[in-house]
Amino acid sequence: MIRFRDASVVYDGGVRALSNLDLEIGDGEFVVVVGLSGAGKSTLIRAVNGLVPLTSGHLEVNGREVPGLDRTGLRELRSEVGMVFQGFNLVDRTSVLNNVLMGRLHRVPTWRTLLGRYPADDVALAAAALDRVGILDKARVRANHLSGGQRQRVGIARALAQEPSIILADEPVASLDPPTSHVVMRYLKQISNELGITTVVNLHFLDLATAYADRIIGLRAGELVFDGPGEDCDAAVFESIYGRSLTADDTMDKQAAM
Amino acid sequence: MTDAAVDRLPPRPAPGRFTVLSGLGALVLTVLTARAVDFDPTGLVTDLTRPNSVVEGLLDPDWSQIWSRRSRRAFIETLQLAVLGTAGGSIVALPLALYATDYGAPNRVVQVVLRLINSVIRSLPDLLWALLFVSAVGIGALSGLLALFFFSIAVVSKLTADTLDGIDRGPIEAGVAAGASNTSMLRTAVLPQILPSYVSFVLYGFEINLRASAVIGLVGAGGIGERIQFFQGRGEWDKLWGLVLLFFLVVFLVERISIVLRRRLV
Ligand SMILES: Nc1ncnc2c1ncn2[C@@H]1O[C@H](COP(=O)(O)OP(=O)(O)O)[C@@H](O)[C@H]1O
Ligand SMILES: [Mg+2]
């Protein structure tokens, strides 16, 4: 359960990236956040695992009040929240398996990570995560030898290896081509459904959002301007989120056709 | 081909004011210092042409030092000093550099303290370290070892710190977001990125230390330098040069090997 109440984030320099946000995301939901670049999508996602602190207001995640957490509390929270990044954030110079094992760091004793000797059940979890995204055979390959789509699947496996109750994905397909984007979105959706993991995905393309989201959240200048199921997200709603009518730039299929 | 492109090249820009001024400044400074120390080129020529036993020794070096047990022991001591000093210093340099970065420091206080330690260690040259430890723990190989240990920390931690500034921050973010401890994050997200460079810095540190070990021996810190000083004291220049040339050969070989290895790493 993620619950924002009157939550605001103001960055140094005065940018109000989240403005008095009230939002509740229930367990197991698959939510897509859309909005223009700069609307505050990344800020919203990063607030959930405490990477960005709230300036004011409340945020409760899995029963914890995030703004009050100390360093240990934050690590505990983050251990329950997997994160998938636009730039994949893999370590190129090491194996796919080692990358996925980073998802186990919250549980593995530090001396073991120093020696690179992970417990067998953690390795088993990492392998299972790789298997779920269909690239177990690449486990011993160096991460930089993979294609973009494969790299993002490693990113998902790393998040999955945490055994999280929440997955946050910040524009996970923004650096991928359309077919690969669909593959990655399908994995995210499938994992959320089968394992009951609450998933929040930031997306730039509206057609991709409506194709996968159970629920769409529209942000504009840090404010919530739409919250509803994908089928309600028509042209009028679109204008309210983007402040203009739909263009080819806003849908992946049309942009790919250009 | 009358209208050749080369004729239509835009004119070469005039040298900037900064270039001209700093060039002039350097010239003036050189002349002034030469006058201040009474530099006299004719004196240099007379000194060099005067019969000189040191130069004669160089022209006819005594290679027999290869067979001398004491010289060989000094050689081995020098190698041991360089290996141990480099290994120990490099091991300490790694955490010193890692925990002083803005992403790796556990807190501000640790970061400030480590950066202070780093800059103090880096500001002292090898010979000064040797003098320091010769006065503190006395003449002998232990002083040399300590000197090279600290000197290695300086060299390796400086180079490693520069590499750490330029790494990909993405994996760090992933580690932090996964709830990793600071040290686990550094080990898994940062170390793989810098490891090849670090190993090459360690090799480079070894090269430098091998050379430094000869110099620090001159102030009594053990190794081949002490033996060189011994021949110097007795005026046995041919033996001294034989030893120096042998040392040069060893350093040259080690450097070649090290350069080949380093090239393969990065
Ligand atoms: N670290 C930061 N410091 C200052 N301003 C920031 C920072 N991160 C984001 N912003 C600003 O906050 C606003 C929202 O940013 P962001 O959450 O990244 O939006 P989005 O992900 O929707 O593009 C933007 O105006 C952005 O420039
Ligand atoms: Mg963003």
Coordinates of C-alpha atoms and ligand atoms in Angstrom, one line a residue:
Chain A
M1 CA 0.0 0.0 0.0
I2 CA 1.3 3.4 -1.1
R3 CA -0.5 6.4 0.3
F4 CA 0.5 10.1 -0.4
R5 CA -1.4 12.7 1.6
D6 CA -0.9 16.3 0.8
A7 CA 2.6 15.5 -0.3
S8 CA 4.9 18.1 -1.8
V9 CA 8.4 18.1 -3.1
V10 CA 10.2 21.4 -3.7
Y11 CA 13.8 21.1 -5.0
D12 CA 16.7 23.4 -4.2
G13 CA 16.1 26.2 -6.6
G14 CA 12.4 26.3 -5.9
V15 CA 11.0 23.9 -8.5
R16 CA 7.8 22.5 -7.1
A17 CA 8.0 18.9 -8.6
L18 CA 5.1 17.5 -6.6
S19 CA 2.3 19.7 -5.4
N20 CA -0.1 18.6 -2.5
L21 CA -0.5 15.2 -4.0
D22 CA -3.2 12.9 -2.6
L23 CA -2.9 9.4 -4.0
E24 CA -3.5 5.9 -2.9
I25 CA -2.2 2.8 -4.7
G26 CA -3.5 -0.5 -3.4
D27 CA -1.6 -3.8 -3.1
G28 CA -1.1 -5.6 -6.4
E29 CA -2.2 -2.7 -8.6
F30 CA -0.5 -2.0 -12.0
V31 CA -0.4 1.8 -12.3
V32 CA 1.1 3.8 -15.1
V33 CA 2.1 7.5 -14.5
V34 CA 1.9 9.7 -17.6
G35 CA 2.8 13.3 -18.1
L36 CA 5.0 15.7 -20.0
S37 CA 8.7 15.7 -19.3
G38 CA 9.2 17.7 -16.1
A39 CA 5.7 16.9 -14.8
G40 CA 7.1 15.2 -11.7
K41 CA 6.8 11.5 -12.7
S42 CA 10.4 10.6 -11.6
T43 CA 10.0 12.6 -8.4
L44 CA 6.8 10.7 -7.5
I45 CA 8.4 7.4 -8.1
R46 CA 11.6 8.3 -6.2
A47 CA 9.7 9.6 -3.2
V48 CA 8.2 6.1 -2.7
N49 CA 11.6 4.5 -1.9
G50 CA 12.9 7.6 -0.2
L51 CA 15.5 8.5 -2.9
V52 CA 13.8 11.9 -3.0
P53 CA 12.6 13.2 0.4
L54 CA 9.2 15.0 0.8
T55 CA 9.4 18.7 1.6
S56 CA 6.0 18.5 3.3
G57 CA 3.1 16.1 3.7
H58 CA 2.8 12.4 4.4
L59 CA 3.7 9.3 2.6
E60 CA 3.0 5.8 3.9
V61 CA 4.6 2.8 2.2
N62 CA 3.9 -0.7 3.5
G63 CA 2.8 0.7 6.8
R64 CA 5.9 2.9 7.2
E65 CA 5.8 6.7 7.3
V66 CA 8.6 7.4 4.8
P67 CA 9.6 11.0 5.9
G68 CA 10.4 9.8 9.4
L69 CA 12.7 6.9 8.4
D70 CA 16.4 6.9 9.5
R71 CA 19.1 5.3 7.5
T72 CA 18.3 1.7 8.7
G73 CA 14.6 2.3 8.1
L74 CA 15.2 3.5 4.6
R75 CA 17.3 0.4 3.8
E76 CA 14.5 -1.8 5.1
L77 CA 12.0 0.1 3.0
R78 CA 14.2 -0.1 -0.1
S79 CA 14.7 -3.8 0.4
E80 CA 11.0 -4.3 -0.1
V81 CA 10.9 -2.0 -3.2
G82 CA 12.5 -3.0 -6.5
M83 CA 13.5 -0.4 -9.0
V84 CA 13.9 -0.5 -12.7
F85 CA 15.7 2.4 -14.5
Q86 CA 15.5 4.0 -17.9
G87 CA 19.3 3.6 -18.4
F88 CA 19.2 0.0 -17.0
N89 CA 22.0 0.9 -14.4
L90 CA 23.8 -2.4 -14.9
V91 CA 27.5 -2.9 -14.0
D92 CA 28.9 -3.6 -17.5
R93 CA 32.1 -5.2 -16.4
T94 CA 30.6 -8.0 -14.5
S95 CA 28.3 -11.0 -15.3
V96 CA 24.5 -10.8 -15.6
L97 CA 24.2 -13.1 -12.5
N98 CA 26.4 -10.7 -10.4
N99 CA 24.1 -7.8 -11.5
V100 CA 21.0 -9.7 -10.5
L101 CA 22.6 -10.6 -7.2
M102 CA 22.7 -6.9 -6.4
G103 CA 19.0 -7.4 -5.7
R104 CA 20.0 -9.6 -2.7
L105 CA 22.5 -7.1 -1.1
H106 CA 19.9 -6.1 1.5
R107 CA 20.1 -9.6 2.9
V108 CA 23.6 -10.9 2.3
P109 CA 26.2 -10.1 5.0
T110 CA 28.6 -7.4 3.9
W111 CA 31.7 -9.7 4.4
R112 CA 30.2 -12.2 2.0
T113 CA 29.6 -9.5 -0.7
L114 CA 33.2 -8.4 -0.2
L115 CA 34.4 -12.0 -1.0
G116 CA 31.8 -12.4 -3.7
R117 CA 30.6 -15.5 -2.0
Y118 CA 26.8 -15.4 -2.0
P119 CA 24.7 -17.9 -0.1
A120 CA 23.2 -20.7 -2.2
D121 CA 19.6 -19.7 -1.7
D122 CA 20.4 -16.1 -2.8
V123 CA 22.0 -17.4 -6.0
A124 CA 18.9 -19.6 -6.4
L125 CA 16.6 -16.6 -6.2
A126 CA 18.7 -14.7 -8.7
A127 CA 18.6 -17.6 -11.1
A128 CA 14.8 -17.9 -10.7
A129 CA 14.4 -14.2 -11.4
L130 CA 16.5 -14.5 -14.6
D131 CA 14.5 -17.5 -15.6
R132 CA 11.3 -15.6 -15.2
V133 CA 12.4 -13.0 -17.7
G134 CA 13.7 -15.7 -20.1
I135 CA 17.4 -15.0 -20.0
L136 CA 18.7 -17.6 -17.6
D137 CA 21.1 -18.8 -20.3
K138 CA 22.8 -15.4 -20.3
A139 CA 23.6 -15.6 -16.6
R140 CA 27.4 -16.0 -17.0
V141 CA 27.6 -13.5 -19.9
R142 CA 29.1 -10.0 -19.2
A143 CA 26.3 -7.5 -19.0
N144 CA 27.7 -5.3 -21.7
H145 CA 27.4 -8.1 -24.3
L146 CA 23.6 -8.0 -24.1
S147 CA 21.1 -6.1 -26.3
G148 CA 19.1 -3.2 -24.9
G149 CA 16.0 -5.3 -24.4
Q150 CA 18.0 -8.0 -22.7
R151 CA 19.7 -5.5 -20.5
Q152 CA 16.4 -4.2 -19.3
R153 CA 15.2 -7.7 -18.5
V154 CA 18.3 -8.1 -16.4
G155 CA 17.2 -4.8 -14.7
I156 CA 13.8 -6.4 -14.0
A157 CA 15.4 -9.6 -12.7
R158 CA 17.5 -7.6 -10.3
A159 CA 14.4 -5.9 -8.9
L160 CA 12.6 -9.2 -8.8
A161 CA 15.5 -10.9 -6.9
Q162 CA 14.7 -8.6 -4.0
E163 CA 11.4 -10.4 -3.6
P164 CA 9.8 -7.0 -3.5
S165 CA 6.2 -6.2 -2.7
I166 CA 6.5 -3.1 -4.9
I167 CA 8.3 -2.5 -8.2
L168 CA 9.0 1.1 -9.4
A169 CA 9.9 1.5 -13.1
D170 CA 11.1 5.0 -14.2
E171 CA 10.6 5.1 -18.0
P172 CA 11.8 1.5 -18.4
V173 CA 11.3 1.5 -22.2
A174 CA 12.4 5.0 -23.1
S175 CA 15.7 3.8 -24.6
L176 CA 14.2 0.7 -26.4
D177 CA 12.5 0.2 -29.8
P178 CA 8.8 -0.5 -30.0
P179 CA 8.8 -4.3 -30.3
T180 CA 11.3 -4.6 -27.5
S181 CA 9.3 -2.1 -25.5
H182 CA 6.3 -4.3 -25.7
V183 CA 8.3 -7.3 -24.6
V184 CA 9.5 -5.4 -21.5
M185 CA 6.1 -4.1 -20.7
R186 CA 4.6 -7.6 -21.0
Y187 CA 7.1 -8.9 -18.5
L188 CA 6.4 -6.1 -16.0
K189 CA 2.7 -6.7 -16.3
Q190 CA 3.0 -10.5 -16.1
I191 CA 5.2 -10.3 -13.0
S192 CA 2.9 -7.9 -11.3
N193 CA -0.2 -10.1 -12.0
E194 CA 1.4 -13.5 -11.2
L195 CA 3.2 -12.4 -8.0
G196 CA 0.8 -9.7 -6.9
I197 CA 3.6 -7.1 -6.9
T198 CA 2.3 -3.5 -6.8
T199 CA 3.9 -1.8 -9.8
V200 CA 4.2 1.8 -10.7
V201 CA 5.5 2.6 -14.2
N202 CA 6.4 6.0 -15.6
L203 CA 5.8 6.1 -19.4
H204 CA 6.1 8.7 -22.0
F205 CA 3.9 7.2 -24.7
L206 CA 0.2 7.2 -24.1
D207 CA -0.7 4.3 -26.3
L208 CA 1.7 2.1 -24.4
A209 CA 0.1 3.3 -21.1
T210 CA -3.4 2.5 -22.2
A211 CA -2.3 -0.9 -23.5
Y212 CA -1.0 -2.1 -20.2
A213 CA -2.3 0.0 -17.3
D214 CA -5.1 -1.1 -15.0
R215 CA -5.1 2.5 -13.8
I216 CA -3.5 5.6 -15.3
I217 CA -2.4 8.6 -13.3
G218 CA -1.9 11.9 -15.1
L219 CA 0.6 14.4 -13.7
R220 CA 0.9 18.0 -14.9
A221 CA 3.3 20.4 -13.3
G222 CA 3.4 18.3 -10.1
E223 CA -0.3 18.1 -9.8
L224 CA -2.6 15.1 -10.2
V225 CA -4.9 15.9 -13.1
F226 CA -6.2 12.4 -14.0
D227 CA -6.7 9.2 -12.1
G228 CA -8.8 6.5 -13.7
P229 CA -8.8 3.3 -15.8
G230 CA -7.0 3.3 -19.2
E231 CA -10.3 3.2 -21.2
D232 CA -11.4 6.5 -19.7
C233 CA -8.2 8.2 -21.0
D234 CA -9.7 9.8 -24.1
A235 CA -8.6 12.8 -26.2
A236 CA -10.1 15.3 -23.7
V237 CA -8.3 13.7 -20.8
F238 CA -5.2 13.7 -22.8
E239 CA -5.4 17.4 -23.4
S240 CA -5.8 18.0 -19.7
I241 CA -2.6 16.1 -19.0
Y242 CA -0.5 17.4 -21.8
G243 CA -2.0 20.8 -22.2
R244 CA -2.4 20.2 -25.9
S245 CA -3.9 17.7 -28.3
L246 CA -2.4 14.4 -29.2
T247 CA 0.4 14.4 -31.8
A248 CA 2.5 11.7 -33.4
D249 CA 5.2 12.3 -30.8
D250 CA 2.9 11.0 -28.0
T251 CA 2.2 7.6 -29.3
M252 CA 4.9 5.0 -29.9
D253 CA 3.3 3.3 -32.9
K254 CA 2.9 6.5 -34.8
Q255 CA 6.3 7.7 -33.9
A256 CA 7.8 4.4 -34.9
A257 CA 6.1 4.8 -38.3
M258 CA 7.6 8.2 -38.9
Chain B
M1 CA 44.1 24.6 -60.1
T2 CA 44.7 28.3 -59.5
D3 CA 42.2 28.7 -56.8
A4 CA 43.7 26.1 -54.5
A5 CA 41.8 25.5 -51.2
V6 CA 45.0 26.0 -49.3
D7 CA 45.2 29.6 -50.5
R8 CA 41.8 30.3 -49.2
L9 CA 42.5 28.9 -45.7
P10 CA 41.5 31.4 -43.1
P11 CA 44.6 33.1 -41.6
R12 CA 46.2 31.5 -38.6
P13 CA 44.7 33.1 -35.5
A14 CA 47.2 35.4 -33.6
P15 CA 48.4 33.8 -30.4
G16 CA 46.2 34.7 -27.4
R17 CA 47.2 37.3 -24.9
F18 CA 47.5 34.6 -22.2
T19 CA 49.9 32.6 -24.3
V20 CA 52.1 35.6 -25.0
L21 CA 52.1 36.8 -21.5
S22 CA 52.8 33.4 -19.9
G23 CA 55.6 32.8 -22.4
L24 CA 57.2 36.1 -21.6
G25 CA 56.8 35.5 -17.9
A26 CA 58.5 32.1 -18.1
L27 CA 61.4 33.7 -20.0
V28 CA 61.8 36.5 -17.5
L29 CA 61.6 34.1 -14.5
T30 CA 64.3 31.8 -16.0
V31 CA 66.7 34.7 -16.6
L32 CA 66.1 36.1 -13.1
T33 CA 66.7 32.8 -11.4
A34 CA 69.8 32.1 -13.4
R35 CA 71.2 35.5 -12.3
A36 CA 70.1 34.9 -8.7
V37 CA 72.1 31.6 -8.5
D38 CA 75.1 33.1 -10.5
F39 CA 74.7 30.6 -13.3
D40 CA 77.8 30.6 -15.4
P41 CA 77.9 28.4 -18.5
T42 CA 81.8 28.5 -18.8
G43 CA 82.1 27.0 -15.4
L44 CA 80.0 24.1 -16.5
V45 CA 82.3 23.4 -19.4
T46 CA 85.6 23.5 -17.3
D47 CA 84.0 21.3 -14.7
L48 CA 83.0 18.7 -17.2
T49 CA 86.4 18.6 -19.0
R50 CA 88.5 18.4 -15.9
P51 CA 89.8 14.9 -15.3
N52 CA 87.2 13.2 -13.1
S53 CA 87.4 9.8 -11.4
V54 CA 83.6 9.6 -11.3
V55 CA 83.3 9.9 -15.1
E56 CA 86.2 7.5 -15.6
G57 CA 84.4 4.9 -13.5
L58 CA 81.4 5.3 -15.7
L59 CA 83.5 4.7 -18.9
D60 CA 84.9 1.5 -17.4
P61 CA 82.3 0.1 -15.0
D62 CA 83.1 -3.0 -12.9
W63 CA 80.5 -5.6 -13.6
S64 CA 81.9 -8.0 -11.0
Q65 CA 79.2 -6.7 -8.7
I66 CA 76.9 -9.4 -10.3
W67 CA 78.9 -12.0 -8.4
S68 CA 79.1 -10.1 -5.1
R69 CA 76.9 -11.7 -2.4
R70 CA 76.4 -8.4 -0.6
S71 CA 75.3 -6.6 -3.7
R72 CA 73.0 -9.4 -4.6
R73 CA 71.4 -9.3 -1.2
A74 CA 71.0 -5.6 -1.5
F75 CA 69.2 -6.1 -4.9
I76 CA 66.9 -8.7 -3.4
E77 CA 66.2 -6.4 -0.5
T78 CA 65.3 -3.6 -2.9
L79 CA 62.9 -5.9 -4.7
Q80 CA 61.4 -7.1 -1.5
L81 CA 60.9 -3.5 -0.3
A82 CA 59.3 -2.5 -3.5
V83 CA 56.9 -5.5 -3.6
L84 CA 55.9 -5.3 0.1
G85 CA 55.6 -1.6 0.1
T86 CA 53.5 -1.5 -3.0
A87 CA 51.3 -4.4 -1.9
G88 CA 50.6 -3.0 1.5
G89 CA 50.2 0.6 0.4
S90 CA 47.9 -0.4 -2.5
I91 CA 45.6 -2.4 -0.2
V92 CA 45.2 0.6 2.1
A93 CA 44.9 3.0 -0.7
L94 CA 41.7 1.4 -2.1
P95 CA 39.4 2.0 0.9
L96 CA 41.0 5.4 1.5
A97 CA 40.0 6.4 -2.0
L98 CA 36.6 4.7 -2.0
Y99 CA 35.4 6.1 1.3
A100 CA 36.5 9.6 0.4
T101 CA 34.2 9.8 -2.6
D102 CA 31.0 11.7 -2.4
Y103 CA 29.0 8.5 -3.0
G104 CA 31.1 6.2 -0.9
A105 CA 31.7 8.2 2.3
P106 CA 29.5 6.9 5.2
N107 CA 29.1 10.5 6.4
R108 CA 30.6 14.0 6.0
V109 CA 33.0 13.7 8.9
V110 CA 34.6 10.5 7.6
Q111 CA 34.9 12.1 4.2
V112 CA 36.6 15.2 5.4
V113 CA 39.0 13.3 7.6
L114 CA 39.9 10.9 4.8
R115 CA 40.4 13.7 2.3
L116 CA 42.7 15.4 4.8
I117 CA 44.7 12.2 5.4
N118 CA 44.9 11.7 1.6
S119 CA 46.2 15.1 0.9
V120 CA 48.8 15.1 3.6
I121 CA 50.1 11.7 2.4
R122 CA 50.2 12.9 -1.1
S123 CA 52.1 16.1 -0.4
L124 CA 55.2 14.3 0.9
P125 CA 57.8 13.0 -1.7
D126 CA 59.4 9.6 -1.3
L127 CA 62.7 10.9 0.0
L128 CA 61.0 12.8 2.8
W129 CA 59.1 9.7 3.9
A130 CA 62.4 7.9 4.1
L131 CA 64.1 10.6 6.1
L132 CA 61.1 10.7 8.4
F133 CA 61.2 7.0 9.1
V134 CA 65.0 6.8 9.3
S135 CA 64.9 9.4 12.1
A136 CA 61.9 7.7 13.7
V137 CA 62.8 4.0 13.6
G138 CA 66.5 4.1 12.6
I139 CA 68.6 3.1 9.7
G140 CA 67.6 -0.1 7.9
A141 CA 65.1 -1.8 5.7
L142 CA 62.1 -1.2 8.0
S143 CA 62.4 2.5 7.4
G144 CA 62.5 1.9 3.6
L145 CA 59.5 -0.4 3.8
L146 CA 57.5 2.2 5.7
A147 CA 58.5 5.0 3.4
L148 CA 57.5 3.0 0.3
F149 CA 54.3 1.9 2.0
F150 CA 53.2 5.5 2.5
F151 CA 54.5 6.6 -0.9
S152 CA 52.4 3.8 -2.5
I153 CA 49.3 4.9 -0.7
A154 CA 49.9 8.4 -2.1
V155 CA 50.4 7.3 -5.7
V156 CA 47.7 4.6 -5.9
S157 CA 45.0 6.5 -3.9
K158 CA 45.5 9.6 -6.0
L159 CA 45.2 7.8 -9.3
T160 CA 42.3 5.6 -8.1
A161 CA 40.5 8.7 -6.8
D162 CA 40.6 10.3 -10.2
T163 CA 39.2 7.1 -11.8
L164 CA 36.4 7.0 -9.1
D165 CA 35.3 10.5 -10.1
G166 CA 34.6 9.4 -13.7
I167 CA 32.6 6.1 -13.2
D168 CA 29.1 5.4 -14.3
R169 CA 26.8 6.4 -11.4
G170 CA 23.8 4.3 -12.6
P171 CA 24.8 1.1 -10.7
I172 CA 25.4 3.1 -7.5
E173 CA 21.8 4.3 -7.7
A174 CA 20.7 0.7 -8.3
G175 CA 22.6 -0.5 -5.3
V176 CA 21.2 2.2 -3.0
A177 CA 17.7 1.6 -4.3
A178 CA 18.1 -2.1 -3.5
G179 CA 18.9 -1.3 0.1
A180 CA 22.5 -2.3 0.0
S181 CA 24.9 -1.3 2.7
N182 CA 27.4 1.3 1.7
T183 CA 30.3 -1.2 1.6
S184 CA 28.3 -3.8 -0.3
M185 CA 27.4 -1.1 -2.8
L186 CA 31.0 -0.1 -3.3
R187 CA 32.1 -3.7 -3.7
T188 CA 29.4 -4.6 -6.3
A189 CA 28.6 -1.4 -8.1
V190 CA 31.9 0.5 -8.1
L191 CA 34.8 -2.0 -7.7
P192 CA 34.1 -3.9 -10.9
Q193 CA 34.2 -0.6 -12.8
I194 CA 37.6 0.5 -11.5
L195 CA 39.3 -2.9 -11.0
P196 CA 41.3 -2.9 -14.2
S197 CA 42.5 0.6 -13.7
Y198 CA 43.3 0.0 -10.1
V199 CA 45.5 -3.1 -11.0
S200 CA 47.3 -1.0 -13.5
F201 CA 47.9 1.7 -10.9
V202 CA 49.4 -0.9 -8.6
L203 CA 51.8 -2.0 -11.3
Y204 CA 52.7 1.6 -12.0
G205 CA 53.2 2.1 -8.2
F206 CA 55.6 -0.8 -8.2
E207 CA 57.6 0.7 -11.0
I208 CA 57.9 4.0 -9.2
N209 CA 58.8 2.3 -5.9
L210 CA 61.5 0.2 -7.5
R211 CA 63.2 3.4 -8.6
A212 CA 62.4 5.2 -5.3
S213 CA 63.9 2.3 -3.4
A214 CA 67.3 3.2 -4.8
V215 CA 67.0 6.8 -3.8
I216 CA 65.7 6.2 -0.3
G217 CA 68.6 3.8 0.4
L218 CA 70.9 6.8 0.1
V219 CA 69.5 8.2 3.3
G220 CA 69.9 4.9 5.0
A221 CA 66.6 3.2 4.4
G222 CA 68.0 -0.1 3.1
G223 CA 68.3 -1.8 -0.2
I224 CA 70.5 -1.1 -3.2
G225 CA 70.8 2.6 -2.3
E226 CA 72.8 1.8 0.8
R227 CA 75.2 -0.3 -1.2
I228 CA 75.6 2.5 -3.8
Q229 CA 76.4 4.9 -1.0
F230 CA 78.9 2.5 0.4
F231 CA 80.9 2.5 -2.9
Q232 CA 80.5 6.3 -3.1
G233 CA 82.0 6.7 0.4
R234 CA 85.0 4.5 -0.6
G235 CA 85.4 6.3 -3.9
E236 CA 85.1 3.0 -5.8
W237 CA 83.4 4.6 -8.8
D238 CA 83.8 1.7 -11.2
K239 CA 82.0 -0.6 -8.8
L240 CA 79.4 2.0 -8.2
W241 CA 78.6 2.4 -11.8
G242 CA 78.6 -1.3 -12.4
L243 CA 75.9 -1.6 -9.7
V244 CA 73.9 1.4 -11.0
L245 CA 73.9 0.0 -14.5
L246 CA 72.8 -3.4 -13.3
F247 CA 70.0 -1.7 -11.4
F248 CA 69.1 0.3 -14.5
L249 CA 68.8 -3.0 -16.4
V250 CA 66.5 -4.5 -13.7
V251 CA 64.3 -1.4 -13.6
F252 CA 64.1 -1.3 -17.4
L253 CA 63.0 -5.0 -17.6
V254 CA 60.4 -4.6 -14.9
E255 CA 59.0 -1.5 -16.6
R256 CA 58.8 -3.2 -19.9
I257 CA 56.9 -6.1 -18.4
S258 CA 54.7 -3.9 -16.4
I259 CA 53.8 -1.7 -19.4
V260 CA 52.8 -4.7 -21.4
L261 CA 50.6 -6.0 -18.6
R262 CA 49.0 -2.6 -18.0
R263 CA 48.2 -2.2 -21.7
R264 CA 46.4 -5.5 -21.6
L265 CA 44.3 -4.4 -18.6
V266 CA 42.8 -1.1 -19.9
Ligands
LIG1 N1 17.5 17.0 -8.4 C1 16.8 18.1 -8.8 N2 17.1 19.3 -8.5 C2 16.3 20.4 -8.9 N3 15.3 20.3 -9.7 C3 14.9 19.0 -10.1 C4 15.7 17.9 -9.7 N4 15.1 16.8 -10.3 C5 14.1 17.2 -11.0 N5 13.9 18.6 -10.9 C6 12.9 19.4 -11.5 O1 11.7 18.9 -11.0 C7 10.7 18.9 -12.0 C8 10.1 17.5 -12.1 O2 11.1 16.6 -12.6 P1 10.9 15.1 -12.8 O3 10.3 14.5 -11.6 O4 12.2 14.5 -13.2 O5 9.9 15.0 -14.0 P2 9.6 13.9 -15.1 O6 10.2 12.6 -14.6 O7 8.1 13.9 -15.2 O8 10.3 14.3 -16.3 C9 11.4 19.3 -13.3 O9 11.1 20.7 -13.5 C10 12.8 19.1 -13.0 O10 13.6 20.1 -13.7
MG2 MG 11.7 11.4 -15.4

